[in-house]
Structure formats: structure tokens, C-alpha cells
Coordinates of C-alpha atoms in Angstrom, one line a residue:
X29 CA -76.7 48.1 -42.8
X30 CA -76.4 51.2 -42.0
X31 CA -78.4 54.0 -44.0
X32 CA -76.8 56.8 -44.8
X33 CA -78.1 60.3 -44.5
X34 CA -77.9 64.0 -45.7
X35 CA -75.7 65.7 -43.1
X36 CA -78.3 67.8 -42.0
X37 CA -80.8 64.9 -41.6
X38 CA -78.1 63.3 -39.5
X39 CA -77.0 66.0 -37.4
X40 CA -81.0 66.6 -36.3
X41 CA -81.3 62.9 -35.7
X42 CA -78.6 62.9 -33.8
X43 CA -79.8 66.1 -31.4
X44 CA -83.0 64.2 -31.3
X45 CA -81.4 61.0 -30.2
X46 CA -79.1 63.2 -27.1
X47 CA -82.0 64.6 -26.5
X48 CA -85.1 61.8 -26.1
X49 CA -82.6 59.1 -25.0
X50 CA -81.8 58.5 -21.1
X51 CA -78.7 59.7 -19.9
X52 CA -78.2 57.1 -17.2
X53 CA -77.1 53.1 -17.6
X54 CA -80.1 52.2 -15.5
X55 CA -82.9 54.3 -17.3
X56 CA -81.6 53.2 -20.5
X57 CA -81.8 49.4 -19.7
X58 CA -85.1 50.1 -18.3
X59 CA -85.8 51.7 -21.6
X60 CA -85.2 48.3 -23.4
X61 CA -87.4 46.4 -20.9
X62 CA -89.8 48.7 -20.8
X63 CA -90.4 49.4 -24.4
X64 CA -90.9 45.4 -25.3
X65 CA -93.1 45.0 -22.6
X66 CA -95.3 47.0 -23.7
X67 CA -94.7 46.1 -27.3
X68 CA -95.9 42.6 -26.0
X69 CA -98.8 43.7 -24.0
X70 CA -100.3 45.5 -26.2
X71 CA -99.9 43.3 -28.8
X72 CA -101.4 40.2 -26.7
X73 CA -104.6 42.3 -25.3
X74 CA -105.1 43.4 -29.4
X75 CA -105.1 39.7 -30.5
X76 CA -107.1 38.7 -27.5
X77 CA -109.7 40.9 -28.3
X78 CA -109.7 39.9 -31.9
X79 CA -109.8 36.4 -31.6
X80 CA -111.3 34.4 -28.2
X81 CA -113.2 37.3 -26.6
X82 CA -114.2 38.8 -29.7
X83 CA -115.7 35.3 -30.9
X84 CA -117.2 34.8 -27.4
X85 CA -118.8 38.1 -27.7
X86 CA -120.2 37.5 -31.0
X87 CA -121.7 33.9 -30.2
X88 CA -123.3 35.3 -27.0
X89 CA -124.9 38.1 -28.9
X90 CA -125.9 36.2 -31.6
X91 CA -127.8 33.5 -29.4
X92 CA -129.8 36.3 -27.4
X93 CA -130.9 38.2 -30.5
X94 CA -131.6 35.1 -32.5
X95 CA -134.1 34.4 -29.3
X96 CA -135.7 37.5 -29.4
X97 CA -136.4 37.3 -33.0
X98 CA -138.1 33.7 -32.1
X99 CA -139.5 35.3 -29.4
X100 CA -141.2 38.1 -31.7
X101 CA -142.2 36.0 -34.5
X102 CA -144.2 33.1 -32.4
X103 CA -145.8 36.6 -30.9
X104 CA -146.8 37.8 -34.0
X105 CA -148.2 34.8 -35.4
X106 CA -150.1 34.5 -31.6
X107 CA -151.0 37.5 -30.9
X108 CA -153.4 36.2 -28.3
X109 CA -151.4 33.7 -26.9
X110 CA -148.6 36.7 -25.7
X111 CA -148.8 35.8 -21.9
X112 CA -147.7 31.9 -22.8
X113 CA -145.2 33.2 -25.1
X114 CA -143.8 35.7 -22.2
X115 CA -143.5 33.2 -19.8
X116 CA -141.6 30.7 -22.2
X117 CA -139.0 33.3 -23.1
X118 CA -138.6 33.3 -19.6
X119 CA -138.1 29.8 -18.4
X120 CA -136.0 28.9 -21.6
X121 CA -134.1 32.0 -22.6
X122 CA -134.0 34.3 -19.6
X123 CA -135.7 37.0 -21.6
X124 CA -137.9 39.3 -19.5
X125 CA -140.6 40.6 -22.3
X126 CA -143.2 43.5 -22.4
X127 CA -145.3 44.4 -25.7
X128 CA -146.7 47.9 -26.2
X129 CA -148.9 48.6 -29.1
X130 CA -148.4 51.4 -31.7
X131 CA -150.4 53.9 -29.3
X132 CA -148.9 52.9 -25.9
X133 CA -144.9 52.4 -27.3
X134 CA -144.2 56.7 -27.0
X135 CA -144.2 56.3 -23.5
X136 CA -141.3 53.6 -23.3
X137 CA -139.3 54.8 -25.9
X138 CA -136.4 56.8 -24.3
X139 CA -133.0 58.1 -25.8
X140 CA -130.3 55.0 -26.1
X141 CA -127.3 55.4 -23.7
X142 CA -124.8 52.6 -23.4
X143 CA -121.5 51.2 -24.1
X144 CA -120.0 50.2 -26.9
X145 CA -117.6 47.8 -25.0
X146 CA -120.9 45.8 -23.2
X147 CA -123.2 46.5 -26.2
X148 CA -121.3 46.8 -29.6
X149 CA -121.5 43.4 -30.5
X150 CA -124.9 42.8 -29.3
X151 CA -126.2 45.9 -31.3
X152 CA -124.7 44.8 -34.4
X153 CA -126.1 41.3 -34.3
X154 CA -129.7 42.9 -33.1
X155 CA -129.9 44.9 -36.6
X156 CA -129.0 42.1 -38.2
X157 CA -131.4 39.5 -37.0
X158 CA -134.4 42.8 -37.1
X159 CA -133.5 44.1 -40.8
X160 CA -136.9 45.9 -41.2
X161 CA -137.1 47.0 -37.3
X162 CA -135.7 50.1 -35.4
X163 CA -133.6 48.4 -32.8
X164 CA -132.5 50.5 -29.5
X165 CA -130.5 49.6 -26.5
X166 CA -129.5 51.1 -23.1
X167 CA -128.6 49.9 -19.7
X168 CA -131.0 50.5 -16.7
X169 CA -130.0 51.8 -13.0
X170 CA -130.0 47.4 -12.1
X171 CA -127.4 47.2 -14.6
X172 CA -129.8 44.8 -16.4
X173 CA -129.0 45.2 -20.7
X174 CA -132.9 46.8 -22.4
X175 CA -133.6 46.4 -25.7
X176 CA -135.9 47.7 -27.4
X177 CA -137.2 46.6 -30.8
X178 CA -139.8 48.8 -32.6
X179 CA -142.2 46.3 -35.1
X180 CA -144.8 47.4 -37.1
X181 CA -146.9 45.6 -35.1
X182 CA -145.3 47.6 -31.9
X183 CA -143.2 47.6 -29.5
X184 CA -140.9 44.4 -27.8
X185 CA -139.1 45.6 -24.9
X186 CA -136.6 42.8 -23.4
X187 CA -134.8 42.8 -20.1
X188 CA -131.9 40.5 -20.3
X189 CA -128.8 40.5 -17.6
X190 CA -125.4 41.9 -19.3
X191 CA -123.1 38.6 -18.8
X192 CA -125.6 36.7 -21.5
X193 CA -124.0 39.1 -24.4
X194 CA -121.1 39.9 -21.9
X195 CA -117.9 38.2 -21.4
X196 CA -116.0 40.0 -18.7
X197 CA -113.2 37.8 -19.3
X198 CA -111.1 40.6 -20.9
X199 CA -111.2 42.5 -18.0
X200 CA -109.7 39.6 -15.9
X201 CA -106.8 39.1 -18.6
X202 CA -105.9 42.8 -19.1
X203 CA -105.5 42.9 -15.0
X204 CA -103.2 39.7 -15.3
X205 CA -101.1 41.1 -17.9
X206 CA -101.0 44.4 -16.0
X207 CA -100.2 42.6 -12.8
X208 CA -97.7 40.3 -14.3
X209 CA -95.8 43.4 -16.3
X210 CA -95.7 45.5 -12.7
X211 CA -94.4 42.2 -11.3
X212 CA -92.0 41.9 -14.0
X213 CA -90.8 45.6 -13.4
X214 CA -90.7 45.6 -10.2
X215 CA -87.6 43.0 -10.2
X216 CA -86.4 44.2 -12.8
X217 CA -85.7 47.7 -11.4
X218 CA -84.8 45.6 -8.0
X219 CA -81.9 44.2 -10.0
X220 CA -80.8 46.5 -12.0
X221 CA -81.0 49.4 -9.6
X222 CA -78.0 46.9 -7.8
X223 CA -75.8 46.8 -10.9
X224 CA -76.2 50.7 -11.8
X225 CA -75.3 51.4 -8.0
X226 CA -72.3 49.4 -8.1
X227 CA -71.0 51.0 -11.5
X228 CA -71.8 54.5 -9.9
X229 CA -69.9 53.8 -6.8
X230 CA -67.2 52.6 -8.5
X231 CA -67.4 55.4 -11.1
X232 CA -67.1 58.2 -8.1
X233 CA -64.5 56.1 -6.1
X234 CA -62.5 56.5 -9.6
X235 CA -63.4 60.4 -9.6
X236 CA -62.3 60.8 -5.9
X237 CA -59.0 58.7 -6.5
X238 CA -58.3 61.3 -9.3
X239 CA -58.8 64.4 -6.8
X240 CA -56.7 62.7 -4.1
X241 CA -59.7 61.4 -1.8
X242 CA -58.6 57.9 -1.0
X243 CA -62.0 55.9 -0.7
X244 CA -63.0 52.7 -0.7
X245 CA -64.9 50.3 -2.8
X246 CA -66.2 47.0 -2.3
X247 CA -66.8 45.6 -5.6
X248 CA -70.4 43.8 -5.5
X249 CA -73.1 43.2 -8.6
X250 CA -72.7 41.2 -11.7
X251 CA -69.4 39.3 -12.2
X252 CA -68.4 41.5 -14.9
X253 CA -68.4 44.6 -12.5
X254 CA -67.3 42.8 -9.6
X255 CA -64.2 42.2 -12.3
X256 CA -64.3 45.6 -13.2
X257 CA -64.0 46.7 -9.1
X258 CA -61.2 44.1 -8.3
X259 CA -58.9 45.6 -11.3
X260 CA -59.5 49.1 -10.3
X261 CA -58.8 48.7 -6.6
X262 CA -55.4 46.7 -7.7
X263 CA -54.3 49.6 -9.9
X264 CA -55.4 52.1 -7.4
X265 CA -52.7 50.2 -4.6
X266 CA -50.2 49.9 -7.7
X267 CA -49.9 53.8 -8.3
X268 CA -50.5 54.7 -4.1
X269 CA -47.4 52.2 -4.2
X270 CA -45.3 54.2 -6.5
X271 CA -46.1 57.5 -5.6
X272 CA -45.0 56.6 -2.1
X273 CA -41.5 54.8 -3.5
X274 CA -41.3 57.9 -5.5
X275 CA -42.1 60.1 -2.6
X276 CA -39.6 58.4 -0.3
X277 CA -36.8 58.3 -3.1
X278 CA -37.4 62.0 -4.0
X279 CA -36.9 62.5 0.2
X280 CA -33.4 60.8 -0.2
X281 CA -32.5 62.8 -2.8
X282 CA -33.6 66.0 -0.9
X283 CA -31.6 65.0 1.9
X284 CA -28.2 64.1 0.1
X285 CA -28.3 67.3 -2.2
X286 CA -28.7 69.9 0.2
X287 CA -26.1 68.9 2.6
X288 CA -23.4 69.8 -0.2
X289 CA -25.2 72.7 -1.1
X290 CA -25.5 73.7 2.5
X291 CA -21.7 73.0 3.4
X292 CA -21.1 75.3 0.0
X293 CA -23.1 78.1 1.2
X294 CA -21.3 77.7 5.1
X295 CA -18.1 77.7 3.3
X296 CA -19.0 80.4 1.1
X297 CA -20.4 83.0 4.1
X298 CA -17.0 82.3 5.8
X299 CA -15.1 83.1 2.7
X300 CA -13.5 86.4 2.0
X301 CA -16.1 88.5 0.3
X302 CA -15.3 89.4 -3.6
X303 CA -17.0 89.6 -6.5
X304 CA -16.0 86.0 -7.5
X305 CA -17.4 84.2 -4.2
X306 CA -21.0 86.7 -4.8
X307 CA -21.7 85.3 -8.0
X308 CA -21.0 81.5 -6.9
X309 CA -23.4 82.3 -3.6
X310 CA -25.7 83.6 -6.0
X311 CA -25.6 80.1 -8.2
X312 CA -25.6 78.1 -5.2
X313 CA -28.4 79.7 -4.2
X314 CA -30.1 79.5 -7.5
X315 CA -29.0 76.0 -7.4
X316 CA -31.4 75.2 -3.9
X317 CA -33.9 77.2 -5.6
X318 CA -34.3 74.9 -8.8
X319 CA -33.8 71.9 -6.6
X320 CA -37.0 72.9 -4.2
X321 CA -38.9 73.4 -7.3
X322 CA -38.4 70.2 -8.8
X323 CA -38.4 68.7 -5.9
X324 CA -42.0 70.2 -5.3
X325 CA -43.2 69.5 -8.9
X326 CA -42.3 65.8 -8.7
X327 CA -43.6 65.2 -4.9
X328 CA -46.8 66.4 -5.6
X329 CA -49.7 66.8 -2.9
X330 CA -51.0 63.8 -2.5
X331 CA -50.5 63.1 0.9
X332 CA -52.4 65.9 2.3
X333 CA -56.2 65.3 3.1
X334 CA -58.9 66.7 1.6
X335 CA -61.1 68.8 3.3
X336 CA -63.8 71.8 3.3
X337 CA -62.0 74.9 2.0
X338 CA -63.7 78.4 2.2
X339 CA -62.5 80.1 -0.8
X340 CA -63.3 83.4 0.2
X341 CA -61.2 83.0 2.9
X342 CA -58.2 81.6 1.5
X343 CA -58.1 84.0 -1.5
X344 CA -58.0 87.1 0.4
X345 CA -55.3 86.3 2.8
X346 CA -53.6 85.3 -0.7
X347 CA -54.5 88.7 -1.6
X348 CA -53.9 90.5 1.3
X349 CA -49.4 89.1 1.3
X350 CA -49.1 90.2 -2.2
X351 CA -50.6 93.8 -1.5
X352 CA -48.0 96.2 -1.8
X353 CA -46.9 99.5 -3.5
X354 CA -45.8 97.9 -6.9
X355 CA -49.5 96.1 -7.3
X356 CA -52.8 97.0 -6.9
X357 CA -55.4 94.4 -6.2
X358 CA -59.2 93.8 -6.5
X359 CA -60.7 91.7 -5.3
X360 CA -64.5 91.6 -3.8
X361 CA -65.8 88.3 -1.5
X362 CA -68.5 86.6 -2.6
X363 CA -70.5 85.2 0.3
X364 CA -72.8 83.4 -1.8
X365 CA -70.3 80.4 -2.5
X366 CA -69.7 77.3 -1.2
X367 CA -67.2 75.3 0.7
X368 CA -65.0 73.5 -1.8
X369 CA -63.9 69.9 -0.9
X370 CA -60.2 69.9 -2.2
X371 CA -56.7 70.3 -0.3
X372 CA -56.3 73.6 1.5
X373 CA -52.4 73.4 1.2
X374 CA -52.5 72.9 -2.9
X375 CA -55.4 75.3 -3.0
X376 CA -53.2 78.3 -1.9
X377 CA -50.7 77.3 -3.8
X378 CA -52.6 77.1 -7.0
X379 CA -53.7 80.9 -5.8
X380 CA -50.3 81.8 -5.2
X381 CA -49.0 80.6 -8.2
X382 CA -51.3 82.3 -10.6
X383 CA -51.7 86.1 -8.1
X384 CA -47.6 86.0 -8.0
X385 CA -47.8 85.5 -11.7
X386 CA -49.7 88.5 -12.4
X387 CA -47.8 91.0 -9.6
X388 CA -44.5 89.8 -11.5
X389 CA -45.6 91.4 -15.2
X390 CA -49.1 93.8 -14.2
X391 CA -49.5 96.8 -11.7
X392 CA -53.0 96.3 -11.5
X393 CA -54.6 92.6 -10.7
X394 CA -58.6 91.8 -10.4
X395 CA -59.5 88.6 -8.7
X396 CA -63.0 87.2 -8.8
X397 CA -65.1 85.0 -7.3
X398 CA -68.1 82.9 -8.1
X399 CA -70.4 79.7 -8.1
X400 CA -72.2 78.7 -11.9
X401 CA -73.9 75.3 -12.5
X402 CA -71.9 73.9 -9.4
X403 CA -68.7 74.7 -10.6
X404 CA -66.0 77.3 -8.7
X405 CA -64.8 79.6 -11.2
X406 CA -61.9 81.7 -10.1
X407 CA -60.8 84.8 -12.2
X408 CA -57.8 86.2 -12.6
X409 CA -57.1 89.4 -14.7
X410 CA -53.9 91.6 -15.1
X411 CA -52.8 94.5 -17.4
X412 CA -49.4 92.8 -17.8
X413 CA -47.8 91.8 -21.4
X414 CA -49.7 89.0 -21.7
X415 CA -49.0 85.3 -22.9
X416 CA -49.3 85.1 -26.8
X417 CA -51.8 82.9 -27.7
X418 CA -49.4 80.3 -29.7
X419 CA -47.5 79.9 -26.2
X420 CA -50.6 79.5 -23.9
X421 CA -50.4 76.2 -24.1
X422 CA -46.8 75.6 -23.8
X423 CA -46.6 77.3 -20.5
X424 CA -48.1 74.4 -18.7
X425 CA -45.3 72.1 -19.8
X426 CA -42.6 71.5 -17.0
X427 CA -39.8 73.2 -17.4
X428 CA -41.2 75.8 -20.3
X429 CA -40.0 79.4 -20.0
X430 CA -40.5 81.9 -21.8
X431 CA -38.4 84.3 -23.3
X432 CA -34.7 85.1 -21.9
X433 CA -35.7 88.4 -20.2
X434 CA -38.6 87.2 -18.5
X435 CA -37.0 84.3 -16.9
X436 CA -34.3 86.5 -15.5
X437 CA -37.1 88.7 -13.9
X438 CA -38.8 85.8 -12.7
X439 CA -36.0 83.3 -11.5
X440 CA -38.0 80.7 -11.7
X441 CA -37.4 77.4 -13.3
X442 CA -40.7 76.8 -15.5
X443 CA -42.5 75.0 -13.1
X444 CA -45.5 77.4 -11.3
X445 CA -48.1 76.8 -14.0
X446 CA -46.9 73.1 -14.6
X447 CA -47.8 73.0 -10.5
X448 CA -50.9 75.0 -10.7
X449 CA -52.6 73.0 -13.9
X450 CA -51.5 69.5 -11.9
X451 CA -53.3 71.0 -8.7
X452 CA -56.3 71.8 -10.8
X453 CA -56.6 68.6 -12.9
X454 CA -56.3 66.8 -9.3
X455 CA -59.3 68.8 -7.9
X456 CA -60.9 67.6 -11.3
X457 CA -61.6 71.1 -12.5
X458 CA -60.0 73.0 -15.8
X459 CA -57.6 76.2 -16.5
X460 CA -57.6 78.3 -19.2
X461 CA -55.9 81.3 -20.1
X462 CA -57.2 84.2 -22.3
X463 CA -57.1 87.8 -23.3
X464 CA -58.2 90.1 -20.4
X465 CA -60.7 93.2 -20.0
X466 CA -57.9 94.7 -18.9
X467 CA -55.4 94.5 -21.4
X468 CA -53.5 91.5 -20.4
X469 CA -53.8 87.9 -19.4
X470 CA -57.0 86.3 -18.5
X471 CA -56.6 82.9 -16.0
X472 CA -59.8 81.2 -16.0
X473 CA -59.8 78.0 -13.2
X474 CA -62.9 76.2 -12.9
X475 CA -63.4 73.5 -10.1
X476 CA -66.9 70.9 -9.1
X477 CA -68.1 71.4 -5.9

């Protein structure tokens, strides 16, 4: 049954749940173990305190206070026989009793200092037995209970071992409960860490595979985790096999198509120069360029190994190649950024595509590199015509081109940004287009470190 709350209350409950609840599987599972364990411990201790231990404590206290009351009554009935009563109390009840007259009692009375856990039951029982007398309790330096009973005839001072009124079994019970709880907690932690570690490693391997890093995972842990690991390994092998077959097929297509194109270029080079032949040669060159673009897009960069890449040096090298009389590129190196684990040639292609697009349509370009929240951020601003907001998602589609006039200027086939986005995603990052402070287009790339 789901209780529906008003939207504001429901939002606050969701926010509270997100803040309070642990984020990881390990701590969430441990919470399911710890909370019931603590509840059971508290309920067990309270039940033991109010039933077994409480009954024992009250029974012991009632016995001792009854014995004291009996000794006081005997002494008051036969004041001259106090020595015999004292010996009797010692031999029968284990009570050391002293008597002080009203004149002497002020030398014996002291401020009562006691432990309520130890003397709580006895204090109530003593007051119940001596309703007309004033009673005080304290524990002396020898851990002996001293009970003072101030009657009309005088002051009685009783001494008895604490064990006569207090059962220390509660401490053993609590120690046993806490010990078994820690044992259960330790065993649960050990087993849960193994399960959580296997799931975390599987997630890391899957994430690395998406970034082009081929790491291995040996399934272990529970049956469900092992089954998921085996399924992932089989899926990875199928994907790798399909990628290999596609690459081999594209290599064959590339070889088959390049051969006739090369023959056509050779024939046109040997033919007489004319406007028709020149136009035909341009068409052949454009066809060759389109073929390279198609193959590059389909082939991808999966075969390249991931290494630690210095993005400062990489961007500086690319910016140096594009600097010229037509463009002004501004880039200030940031030595405070970390090295990025990735495929170097793919990253070069990613940055080159973005900067080359900016150089085609803008005169002033600014490139920025920084590290924020364990992510590497690359920003490219230009003062060109930009891209309309409604077309910023479409430009990432394969073979998508903007208006015809712009396409003729670039000579592209509509794959530059598609390849760039594919590279960014394969490194676990994101790419976003927005308005630039320079008046043109801003490209923001965020890559995890």
C-alpha cells in the first residue's frame, strides 16, 4: 500500500532519502543487517532487564531489607542484647551492624553517594520496610554497601557485600550480546565485501570496455554475480568479433574501391587537359575523400591502445598547426591538469575536428583546458556564425549537413561531429554545443579522469 503525500512533502521525503540513504550496495546491505540487529539487541536487553534481571534484583533487595528490618526490631525490643543481635545478624544474614545513639549519629551520617543501577531496587525496598525512618545508602571505598537507617531510638549502620543486592549477570549478558553482534557484523562484512567487490569490478570492466580498454573479469561471488559476469564476457567477445569482422570487411571494401579510383585518377592525369576532364577529376577526388570519411566513421578507433595522454601538449600541437594568417587562436596552457587515460590518436582527431571547424567559419578562436570535479573540460569558443539552436542535436547525426552553401565551403561529408561525438562517448565523456561569449559557437567537452 502506497501512501500518497502532497507533492512538496513527497519531494522533501525523496531529498531526505537521497541524503540519508547510503549510495553503495555494500553499505545499503549492511544497513539492512545493522538496523534489525540493533533493534533486536535493544529489545532483548530491555526485556531481560524488566523480566529476569529485574525480578532477581528486587528479590535480593527485598530479602536484605527484610533482614535489616528484623535486626532493627530485635534490637529495639531488647536494647541490652544488641551484642547478641549483632552476632546473630552476622552469622545468619552476613550483615555487619553498628548502632549509634541520637547524640552520636551525627558523626556517622554523611552525604549519600551511590550507583542507581546497583542500589536502585534496594533503595525502594528499604524505604518500603522503614516507612517512618530516614534511610540513606552509599558505597564505600571497599565496594561495600552501607545502609543507614535513622530511627527515633538511634542510627543503625548496616554493611553488606554488593553481591547480596545486585546481580552482575546483566553485564555478562550485555557483553555476550555485543560480542555475538560484532561477530555477526564481522562475518557479514567479510561476505558482503566479496559480493560488492565482484559487482564493482564487473561495473569497472564494463565501463572500461565502453571506453575501449579491454580489461579482463573473472566471475566470482554469488551465483547471480557469476552468471552476470559470464554473460558480460560472452557479450564482450561477440562485440569484439563483430567489430573485427566489420573492420576486415571495410578493409576489403577500401581496397576494392581505391583500385578503380586510382585507375581513374591515372587515366585523367594522362588525358588531355580540358574543363570536362578537370571537373571529372574533382569529382573523383571528392569521391575519394567521401570514401575515406565513410571508412573512418565505420572503422572507429577500437584497435588503439589506451595510454596516459598529456592533453596540454596534444592541444598545443594541434593549435600550432592551425595557426595562420586567416585565424587567430588563443590558448593558454594549464599545467595543473592531470594526465588523461585514453587513445591518443582518437583524442587528436577529436580536438582537430573541433578546431578545424572553428577555423573554417571564424577568425578568432579561444581554447581552454581545465580540471573540475575529477573531470577534464575542453572548451572551444569562436566568433563565427554559429549553429542554430534547433539544429545543434542534428549536427551530431551521421551524414547530416547544414545548408548547402556551408557544405560547399567545407567540402565535408557530414561526419566530422559524428566522429567527434563517438570518440567523446567512447572515453566516457559528454559534448555540448552552446552560445559563445565571442558571439559564435561554444563546444564543451567533458572527459572523466
